[in-house]
CSV table of C-alpha atoms and ligand atoms in Angstrom, one decimal:
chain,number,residue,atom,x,y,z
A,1,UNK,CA,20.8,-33.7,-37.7
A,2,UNK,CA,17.7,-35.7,-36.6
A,3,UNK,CA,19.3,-36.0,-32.9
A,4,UNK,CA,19.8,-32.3,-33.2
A,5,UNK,CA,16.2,-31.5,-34.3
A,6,UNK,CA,14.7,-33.8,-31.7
A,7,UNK,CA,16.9,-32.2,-28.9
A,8,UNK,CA,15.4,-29.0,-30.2
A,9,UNK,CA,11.8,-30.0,-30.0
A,10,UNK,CA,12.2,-31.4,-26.2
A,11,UNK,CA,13.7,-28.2,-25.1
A,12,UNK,CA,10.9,-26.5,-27.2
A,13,UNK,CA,8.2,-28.7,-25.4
A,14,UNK,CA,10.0,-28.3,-22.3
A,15,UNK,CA,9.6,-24.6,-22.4
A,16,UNK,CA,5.9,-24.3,-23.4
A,17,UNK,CA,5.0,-26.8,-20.6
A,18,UNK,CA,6.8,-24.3,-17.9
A,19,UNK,CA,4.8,-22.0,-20.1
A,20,UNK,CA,1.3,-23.6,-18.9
A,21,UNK,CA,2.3,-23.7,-15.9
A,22,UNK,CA,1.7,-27.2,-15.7
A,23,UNK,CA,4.2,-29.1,-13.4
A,24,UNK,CA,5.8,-27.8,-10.1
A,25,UNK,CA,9.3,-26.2,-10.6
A,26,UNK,CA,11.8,-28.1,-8.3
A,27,UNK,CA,11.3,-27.1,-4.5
A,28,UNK,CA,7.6,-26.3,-5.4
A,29,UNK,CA,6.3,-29.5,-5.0
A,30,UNK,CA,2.6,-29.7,-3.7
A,31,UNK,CA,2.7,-30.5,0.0
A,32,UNK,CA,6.2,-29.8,0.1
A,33,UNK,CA,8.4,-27.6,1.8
A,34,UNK,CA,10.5,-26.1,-0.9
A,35,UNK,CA,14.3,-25.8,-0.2
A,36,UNK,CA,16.7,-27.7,1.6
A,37,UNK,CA,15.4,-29.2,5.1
A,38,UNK,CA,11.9,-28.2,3.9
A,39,UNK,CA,11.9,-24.9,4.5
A,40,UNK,CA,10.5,-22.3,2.1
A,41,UNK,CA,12.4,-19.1,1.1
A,42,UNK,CA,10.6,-16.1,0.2
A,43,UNK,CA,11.7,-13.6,-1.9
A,44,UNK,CA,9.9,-10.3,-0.8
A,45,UNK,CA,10.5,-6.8,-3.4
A,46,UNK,CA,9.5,-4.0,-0.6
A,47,UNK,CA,8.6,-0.5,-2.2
A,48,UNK,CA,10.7,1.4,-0.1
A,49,UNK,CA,11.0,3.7,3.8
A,50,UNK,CA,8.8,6.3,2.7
A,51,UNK,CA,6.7,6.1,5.6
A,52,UNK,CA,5.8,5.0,9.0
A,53,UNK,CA,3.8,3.0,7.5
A,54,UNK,CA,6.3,1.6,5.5
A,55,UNK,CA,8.5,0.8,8.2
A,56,UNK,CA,6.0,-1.1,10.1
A,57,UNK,CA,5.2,-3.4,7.5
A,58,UNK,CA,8.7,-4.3,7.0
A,59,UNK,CA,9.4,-5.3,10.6
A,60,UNK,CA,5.8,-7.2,10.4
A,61,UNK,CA,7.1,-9.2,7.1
A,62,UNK,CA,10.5,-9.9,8.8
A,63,UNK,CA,9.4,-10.5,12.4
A,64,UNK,CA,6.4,-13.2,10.7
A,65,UNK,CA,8.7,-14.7,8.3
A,66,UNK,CA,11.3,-15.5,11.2
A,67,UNK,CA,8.3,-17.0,13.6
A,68,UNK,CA,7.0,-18.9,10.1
A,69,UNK,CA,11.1,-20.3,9.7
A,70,UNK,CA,10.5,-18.7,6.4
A,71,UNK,CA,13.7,-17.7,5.2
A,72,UNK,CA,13.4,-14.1,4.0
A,73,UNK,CA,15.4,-12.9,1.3
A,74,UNK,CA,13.9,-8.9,1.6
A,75,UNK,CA,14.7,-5.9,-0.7
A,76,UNK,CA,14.1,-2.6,-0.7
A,77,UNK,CA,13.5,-0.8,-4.2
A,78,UNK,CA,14.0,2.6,-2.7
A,79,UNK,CA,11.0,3.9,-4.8
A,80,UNK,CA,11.6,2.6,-8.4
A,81,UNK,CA,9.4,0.3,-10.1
A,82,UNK,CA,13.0,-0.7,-11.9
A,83,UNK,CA,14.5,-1.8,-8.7
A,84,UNK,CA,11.5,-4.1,-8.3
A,85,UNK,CA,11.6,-5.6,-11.3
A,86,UNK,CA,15.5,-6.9,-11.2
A,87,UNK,CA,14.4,-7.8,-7.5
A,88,UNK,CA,11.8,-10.3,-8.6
A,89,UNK,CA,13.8,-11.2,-11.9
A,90,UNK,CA,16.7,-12.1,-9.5
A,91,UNK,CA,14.0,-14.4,-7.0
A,92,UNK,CA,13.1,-16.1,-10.4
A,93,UNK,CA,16.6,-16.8,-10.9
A,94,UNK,CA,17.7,-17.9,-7.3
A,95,UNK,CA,14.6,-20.1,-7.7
A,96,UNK,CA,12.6,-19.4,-4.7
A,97,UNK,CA,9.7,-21.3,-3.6
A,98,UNK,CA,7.4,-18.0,-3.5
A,99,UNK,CA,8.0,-14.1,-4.6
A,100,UNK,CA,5.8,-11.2,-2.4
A,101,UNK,CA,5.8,-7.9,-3.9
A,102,UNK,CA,4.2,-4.8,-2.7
A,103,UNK,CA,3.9,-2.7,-6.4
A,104,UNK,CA,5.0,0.9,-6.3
A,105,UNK,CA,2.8,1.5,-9.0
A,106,UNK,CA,-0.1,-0.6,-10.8
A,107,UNK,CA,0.7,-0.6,-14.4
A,108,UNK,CA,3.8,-2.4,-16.0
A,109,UNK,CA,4.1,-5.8,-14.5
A,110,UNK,CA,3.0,-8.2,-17.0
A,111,UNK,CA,6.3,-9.2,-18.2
A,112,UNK,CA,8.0,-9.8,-15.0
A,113,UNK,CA,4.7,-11.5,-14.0
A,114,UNK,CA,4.6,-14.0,-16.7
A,115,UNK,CA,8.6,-14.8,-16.3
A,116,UNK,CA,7.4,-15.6,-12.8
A,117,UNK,CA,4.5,-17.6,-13.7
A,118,UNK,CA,6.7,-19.1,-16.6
A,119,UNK,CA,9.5,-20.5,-14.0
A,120,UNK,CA,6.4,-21.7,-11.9
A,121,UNK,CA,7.1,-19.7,-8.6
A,122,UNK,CA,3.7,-18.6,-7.1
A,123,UNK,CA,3.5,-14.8,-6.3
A,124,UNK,CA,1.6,-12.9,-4.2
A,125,UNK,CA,1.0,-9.9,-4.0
A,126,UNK,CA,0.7,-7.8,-0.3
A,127,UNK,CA,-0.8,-4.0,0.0
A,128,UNK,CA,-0.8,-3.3,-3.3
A,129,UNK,CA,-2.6,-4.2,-6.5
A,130,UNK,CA,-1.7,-4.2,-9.8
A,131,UNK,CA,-4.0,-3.5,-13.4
A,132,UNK,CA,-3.0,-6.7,-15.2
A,133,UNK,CA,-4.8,-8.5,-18.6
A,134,UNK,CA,-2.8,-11.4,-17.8
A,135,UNK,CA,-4.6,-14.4,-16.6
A,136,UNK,CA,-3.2,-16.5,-13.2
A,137,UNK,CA,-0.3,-14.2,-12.9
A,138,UNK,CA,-0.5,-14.2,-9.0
A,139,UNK,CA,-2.1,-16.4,-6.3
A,140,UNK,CA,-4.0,-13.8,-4.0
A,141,UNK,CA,-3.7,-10.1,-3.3
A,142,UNK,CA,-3.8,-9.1,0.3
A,143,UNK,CA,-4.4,-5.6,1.5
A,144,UNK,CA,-6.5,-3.3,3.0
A,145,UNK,CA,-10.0,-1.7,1.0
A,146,UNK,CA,-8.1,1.8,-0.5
A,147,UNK,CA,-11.5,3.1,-1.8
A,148,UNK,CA,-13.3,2.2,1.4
A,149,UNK,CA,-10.7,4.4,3.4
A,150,UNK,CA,-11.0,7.6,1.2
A,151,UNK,CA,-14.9,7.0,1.8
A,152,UNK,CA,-14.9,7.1,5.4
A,153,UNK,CA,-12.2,9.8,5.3
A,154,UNK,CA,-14.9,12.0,2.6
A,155,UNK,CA,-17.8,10.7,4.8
A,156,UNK,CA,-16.0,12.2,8.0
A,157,UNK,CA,-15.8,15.4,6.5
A,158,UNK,CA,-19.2,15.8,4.8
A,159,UNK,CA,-20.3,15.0,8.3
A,160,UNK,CA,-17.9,18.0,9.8
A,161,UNK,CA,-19.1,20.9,7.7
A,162,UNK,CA,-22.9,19.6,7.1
A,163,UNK,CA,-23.8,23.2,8.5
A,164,UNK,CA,-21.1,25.1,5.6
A,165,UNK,CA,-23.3,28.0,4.1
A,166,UNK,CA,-20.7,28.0,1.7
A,167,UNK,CA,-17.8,26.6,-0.3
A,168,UNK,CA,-15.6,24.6,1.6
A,169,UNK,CA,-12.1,24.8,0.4
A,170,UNK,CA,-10.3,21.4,0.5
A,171,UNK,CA,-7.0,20.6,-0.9
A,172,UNK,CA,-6.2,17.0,-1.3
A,173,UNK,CA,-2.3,15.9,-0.6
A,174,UNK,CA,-1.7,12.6,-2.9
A,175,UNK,CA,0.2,9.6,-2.4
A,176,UNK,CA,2.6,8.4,-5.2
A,177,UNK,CA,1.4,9.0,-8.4
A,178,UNK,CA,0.0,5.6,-10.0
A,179,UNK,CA,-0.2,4.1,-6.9
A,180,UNK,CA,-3.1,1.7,-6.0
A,181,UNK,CA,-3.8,3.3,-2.4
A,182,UNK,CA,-3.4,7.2,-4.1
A,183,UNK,CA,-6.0,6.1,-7.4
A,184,UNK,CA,-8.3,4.4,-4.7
A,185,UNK,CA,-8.2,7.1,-2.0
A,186,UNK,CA,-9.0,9.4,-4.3
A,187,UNK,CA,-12.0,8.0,-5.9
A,188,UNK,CA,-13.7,6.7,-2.4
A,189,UNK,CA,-13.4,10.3,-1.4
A,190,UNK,CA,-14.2,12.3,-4.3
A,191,UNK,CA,-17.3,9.9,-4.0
A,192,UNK,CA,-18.5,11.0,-0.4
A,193,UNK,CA,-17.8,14.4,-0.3
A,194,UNK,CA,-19.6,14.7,-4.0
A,195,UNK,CA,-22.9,14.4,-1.1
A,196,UNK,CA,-22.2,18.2,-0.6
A,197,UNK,CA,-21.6,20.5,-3.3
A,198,UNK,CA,-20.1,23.2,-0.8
A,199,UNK,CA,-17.7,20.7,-0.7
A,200,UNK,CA,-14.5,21.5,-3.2
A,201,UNK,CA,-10.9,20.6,-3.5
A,202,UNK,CA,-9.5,23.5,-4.8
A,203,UNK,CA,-5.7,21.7,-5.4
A,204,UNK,CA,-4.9,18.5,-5.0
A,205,UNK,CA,-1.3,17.1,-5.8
A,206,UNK,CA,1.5,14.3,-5.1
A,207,UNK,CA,3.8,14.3,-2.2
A,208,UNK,CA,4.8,11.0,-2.7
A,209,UNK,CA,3.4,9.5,0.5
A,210,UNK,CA,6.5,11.5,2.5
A,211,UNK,CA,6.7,14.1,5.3
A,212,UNK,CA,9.0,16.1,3.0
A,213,UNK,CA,6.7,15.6,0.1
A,214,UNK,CA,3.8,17.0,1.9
A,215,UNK,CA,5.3,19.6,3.9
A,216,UNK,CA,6.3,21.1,0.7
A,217,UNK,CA,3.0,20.6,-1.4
A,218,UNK,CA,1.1,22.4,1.3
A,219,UNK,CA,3.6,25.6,1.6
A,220,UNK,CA,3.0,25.9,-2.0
A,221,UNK,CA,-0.9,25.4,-1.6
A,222,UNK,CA,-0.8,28.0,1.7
A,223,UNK,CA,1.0,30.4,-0.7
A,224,UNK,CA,-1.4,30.2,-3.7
A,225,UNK,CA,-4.6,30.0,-2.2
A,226,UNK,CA,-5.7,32.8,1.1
A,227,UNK,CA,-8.5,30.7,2.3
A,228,UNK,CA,-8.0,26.7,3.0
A,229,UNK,CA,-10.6,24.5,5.5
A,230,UNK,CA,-9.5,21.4,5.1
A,231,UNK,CA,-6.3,19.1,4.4
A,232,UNK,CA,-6.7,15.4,3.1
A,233,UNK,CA,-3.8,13.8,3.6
A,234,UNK,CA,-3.5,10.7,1.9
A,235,UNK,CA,-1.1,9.5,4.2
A,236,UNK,CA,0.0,10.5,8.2
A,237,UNK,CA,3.6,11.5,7.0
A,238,UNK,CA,2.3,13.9,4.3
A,239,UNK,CA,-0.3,15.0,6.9
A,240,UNK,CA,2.2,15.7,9.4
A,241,UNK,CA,4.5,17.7,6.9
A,242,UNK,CA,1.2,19.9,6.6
A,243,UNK,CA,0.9,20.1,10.2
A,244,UNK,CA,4.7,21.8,9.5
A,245,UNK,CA,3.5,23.6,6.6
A,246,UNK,CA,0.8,25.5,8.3
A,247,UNK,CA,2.4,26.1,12.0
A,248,UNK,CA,5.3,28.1,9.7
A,249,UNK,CA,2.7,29.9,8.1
A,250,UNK,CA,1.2,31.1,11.2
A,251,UNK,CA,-2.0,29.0,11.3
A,252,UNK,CA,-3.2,26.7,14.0
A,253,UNK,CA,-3.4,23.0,12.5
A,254,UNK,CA,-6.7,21.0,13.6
A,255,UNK,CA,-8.2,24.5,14.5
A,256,UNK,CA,-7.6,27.2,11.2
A,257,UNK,CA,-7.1,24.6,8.8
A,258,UNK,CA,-8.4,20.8,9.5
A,259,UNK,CA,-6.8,17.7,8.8
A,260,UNK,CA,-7.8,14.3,7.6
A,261,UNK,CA,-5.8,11.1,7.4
A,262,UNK,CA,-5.1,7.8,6.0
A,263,UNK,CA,-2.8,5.4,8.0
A,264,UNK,CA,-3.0,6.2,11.8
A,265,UNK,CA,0.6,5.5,12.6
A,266,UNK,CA,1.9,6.0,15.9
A,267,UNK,CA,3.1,9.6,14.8
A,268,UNK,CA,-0.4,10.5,13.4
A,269,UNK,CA,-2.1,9.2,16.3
A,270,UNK,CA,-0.3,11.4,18.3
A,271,UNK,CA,-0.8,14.5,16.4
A,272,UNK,CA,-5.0,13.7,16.1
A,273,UNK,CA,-5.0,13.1,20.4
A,274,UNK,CA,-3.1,16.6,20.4
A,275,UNK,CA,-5.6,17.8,18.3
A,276,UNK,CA,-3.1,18.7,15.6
A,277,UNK,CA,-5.4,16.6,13.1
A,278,UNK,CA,-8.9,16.0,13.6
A,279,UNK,CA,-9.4,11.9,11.9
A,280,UNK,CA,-7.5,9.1,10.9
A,281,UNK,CA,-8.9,6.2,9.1
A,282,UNK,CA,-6.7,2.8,9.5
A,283,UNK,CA,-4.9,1.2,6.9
A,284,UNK,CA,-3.3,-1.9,9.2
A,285,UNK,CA,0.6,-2.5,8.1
A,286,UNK,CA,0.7,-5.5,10.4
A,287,UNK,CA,0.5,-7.9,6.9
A,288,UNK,CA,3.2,-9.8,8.5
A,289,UNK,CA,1.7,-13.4,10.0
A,290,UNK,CA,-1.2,-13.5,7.5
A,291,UNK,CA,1.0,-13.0,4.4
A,292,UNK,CA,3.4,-16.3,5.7
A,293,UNK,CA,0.1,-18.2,6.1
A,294,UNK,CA,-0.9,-17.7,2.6
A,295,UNK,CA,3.1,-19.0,1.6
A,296,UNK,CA,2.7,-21.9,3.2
A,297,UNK,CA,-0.5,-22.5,1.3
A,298,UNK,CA,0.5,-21.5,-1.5
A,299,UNK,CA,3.7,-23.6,-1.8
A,300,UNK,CA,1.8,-26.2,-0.8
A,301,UNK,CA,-0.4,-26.1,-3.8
A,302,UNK,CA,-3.9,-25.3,-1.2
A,303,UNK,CA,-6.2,-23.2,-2.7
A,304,UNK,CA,-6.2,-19.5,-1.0
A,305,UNK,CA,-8.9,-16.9,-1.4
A,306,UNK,CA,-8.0,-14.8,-4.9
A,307,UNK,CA,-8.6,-11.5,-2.8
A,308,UNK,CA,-7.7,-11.3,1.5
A,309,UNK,CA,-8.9,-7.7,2.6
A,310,UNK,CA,-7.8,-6.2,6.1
A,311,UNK,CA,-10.0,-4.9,8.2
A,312,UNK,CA,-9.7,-1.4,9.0
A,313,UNK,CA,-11.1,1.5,11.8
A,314,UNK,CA,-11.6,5.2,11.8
A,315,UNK,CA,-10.5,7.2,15.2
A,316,UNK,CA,-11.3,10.6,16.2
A,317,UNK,CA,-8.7,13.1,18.7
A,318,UNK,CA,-10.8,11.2,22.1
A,319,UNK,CA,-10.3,8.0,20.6
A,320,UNK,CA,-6.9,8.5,19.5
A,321,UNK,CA,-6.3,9.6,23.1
A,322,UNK,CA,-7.5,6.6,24.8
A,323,UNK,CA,-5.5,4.0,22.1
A,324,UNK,CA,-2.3,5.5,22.0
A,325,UNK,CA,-0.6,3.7,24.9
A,326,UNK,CA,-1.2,0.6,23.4
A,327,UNK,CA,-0.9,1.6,20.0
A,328,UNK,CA,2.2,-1.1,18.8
A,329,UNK,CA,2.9,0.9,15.3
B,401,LIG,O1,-0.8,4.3,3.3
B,401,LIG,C1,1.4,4.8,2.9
B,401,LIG,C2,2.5,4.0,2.3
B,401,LIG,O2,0.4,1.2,0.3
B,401,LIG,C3,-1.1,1.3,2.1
B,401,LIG,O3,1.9,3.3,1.3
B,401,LIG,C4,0.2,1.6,1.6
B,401,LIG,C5,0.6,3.1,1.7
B,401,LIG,C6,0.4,3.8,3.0
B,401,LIG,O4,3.6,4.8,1.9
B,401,LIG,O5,1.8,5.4,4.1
């Protein structure tokens, strides 16, 4: 009984010590490599395709993982915070040295987070953030400035119709609801076009950070509402569904109705240099090599930075123009 009990206790002890977080989990050792032949694998929860975006963070991930030999094991949730969650849950389980996630969402992590921190694999977390009371859940958060973009975006606009006598008519097409880039883009530009009260958005509603998703939001906004200035899109592929949208109903994109973006993809580059949208701020997908430098770290038990921003531009139709040769996404 007294064997029994004392076995007890040592798995007991065991357990609260993974708990704290205290020693490395096997193939976590500071300064070392991780797996078999030193090499670290990398389990990496993707939110989904919904974008061009999307896609060109994905091939950043995989092309930088394969030029970091980190051994990628990559999944795509297809939209559902569910799917993420038995992705990471599985990473715990296969033991891999780190676990990257890019949230759908921003609340509802803290379990998954823990069982993570619990089983001593290091996450980190890329493009997304998530709302968290959970102390040393993940290592570093790497992504672009989301309330920054919606600022210059607003800015932009307040700039466009400083000379408005009266209201101008905005409606606002929003990324996936309880999303970290849709709550941020929303607040940086609510905040700079607050500068002008002519300045109003009249509707403002998900399309899921999709071309579909947009396209359809604005033929229901043309429908209920004559007189529409401007379009922010929270994302090029929503924008470009607009650009749809408004063409069907008879209106001149750019010209009748303006458009604003977040992203500048390849795709919405081309529609602002042929005047189809009139400014794009950057959100840079190329996470890729800088998210593999921070694994290594990690893994290796160096300190990284708790928060790695991107740095981001704004381009206008002429600028769009003279980029778009080189333009790689
Ligand atoms: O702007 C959008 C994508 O999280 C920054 O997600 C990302 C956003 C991006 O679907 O196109």
């Amino acid at each position: 009984m007294k064997k029994i009990l004392s076995a007890m206790l040592a798995v007991a002890t065991a357990g609260v010590l993974a708990a704290c977080g205290s020693g490395p989990a096997p193939g976590n050792a500071p300064g070392g490599g991780g797996g078999a032949g030193g090499q670290i694998t990398m389990g990496f929860s993707q939110v989904g395709a919904e974008s061009g975006w999307r896609t060109a963070n994905t091939t950043s991930i995989q092309d930088a993982a394969k030029a970091a030999d980190i051994n990628l094991k990559f999944s795509d949730a297809n939209g559902k915070q569910e799917n993420q969650i038995s992705a990471i849950r599985s990473f715990i389980q296969q033991r891999v040295n780190v676990i990257a996630f890019s949230p759908v969402v921003r609340t509802g992590w803290d379990a998954v987070l823990l069982e993570a921190k619990n089983a001593n694999i290091p996450v980190i977390l890329t493009d997304r953030a998530v709302d968290t009371q959970e102390k040393d859940v993940y290592k570093t958060f790497l992504g672009a400035d989301f309330v920054q973009e919606g600022q210059w975006a607003g800015e932009w606009v307040v700039k466009e119709f400083a000379n408005a006598t009266g209201p101008v008519n905005i409606v606002q097409l929003e990324g996936t609801t309880g999303s970290d880039p849709a709550l941020e883009r929303s607040t940086g530009f609510s905040k700079a076009i607050a500068a002008n009260p002519n300045l109003k958005v009249i509707a403002s509603q998900t399309g899921d950070f999709t071309r579909a998703g947009g396209k359809q939001v604005m033929e229901a906004f043309l429908k209920a509402n004559p007189k529409i200035d401007l379009v922010f899109a929270q994302n090029d592929d929503m924008g470009l569904g607009a650009i749809e949208a408004i063409e069907a109903a008879g209106k001149k994109p750019g010209q009748d109705i303006k458009i604003v973006a977040i992203d500048a993809t390849h795709d919405g580059m081309q529609a602002l240099a042929d005047g189809k949208m009139n400014f794009i701020v950057e959100c840079n997908p190329l996470l890729g090599p800088q998210l593999m430098d921070l694994a290594k770290k990690v893994v290796a038990g160096e300190p990284v930075p708790a928060r790695v921003v991107t740095p981001d531009q704004t381009f206008d139709q002429q600028q769009a123009a003279a980029i778009l040769p080189e333009r790689k996404y």
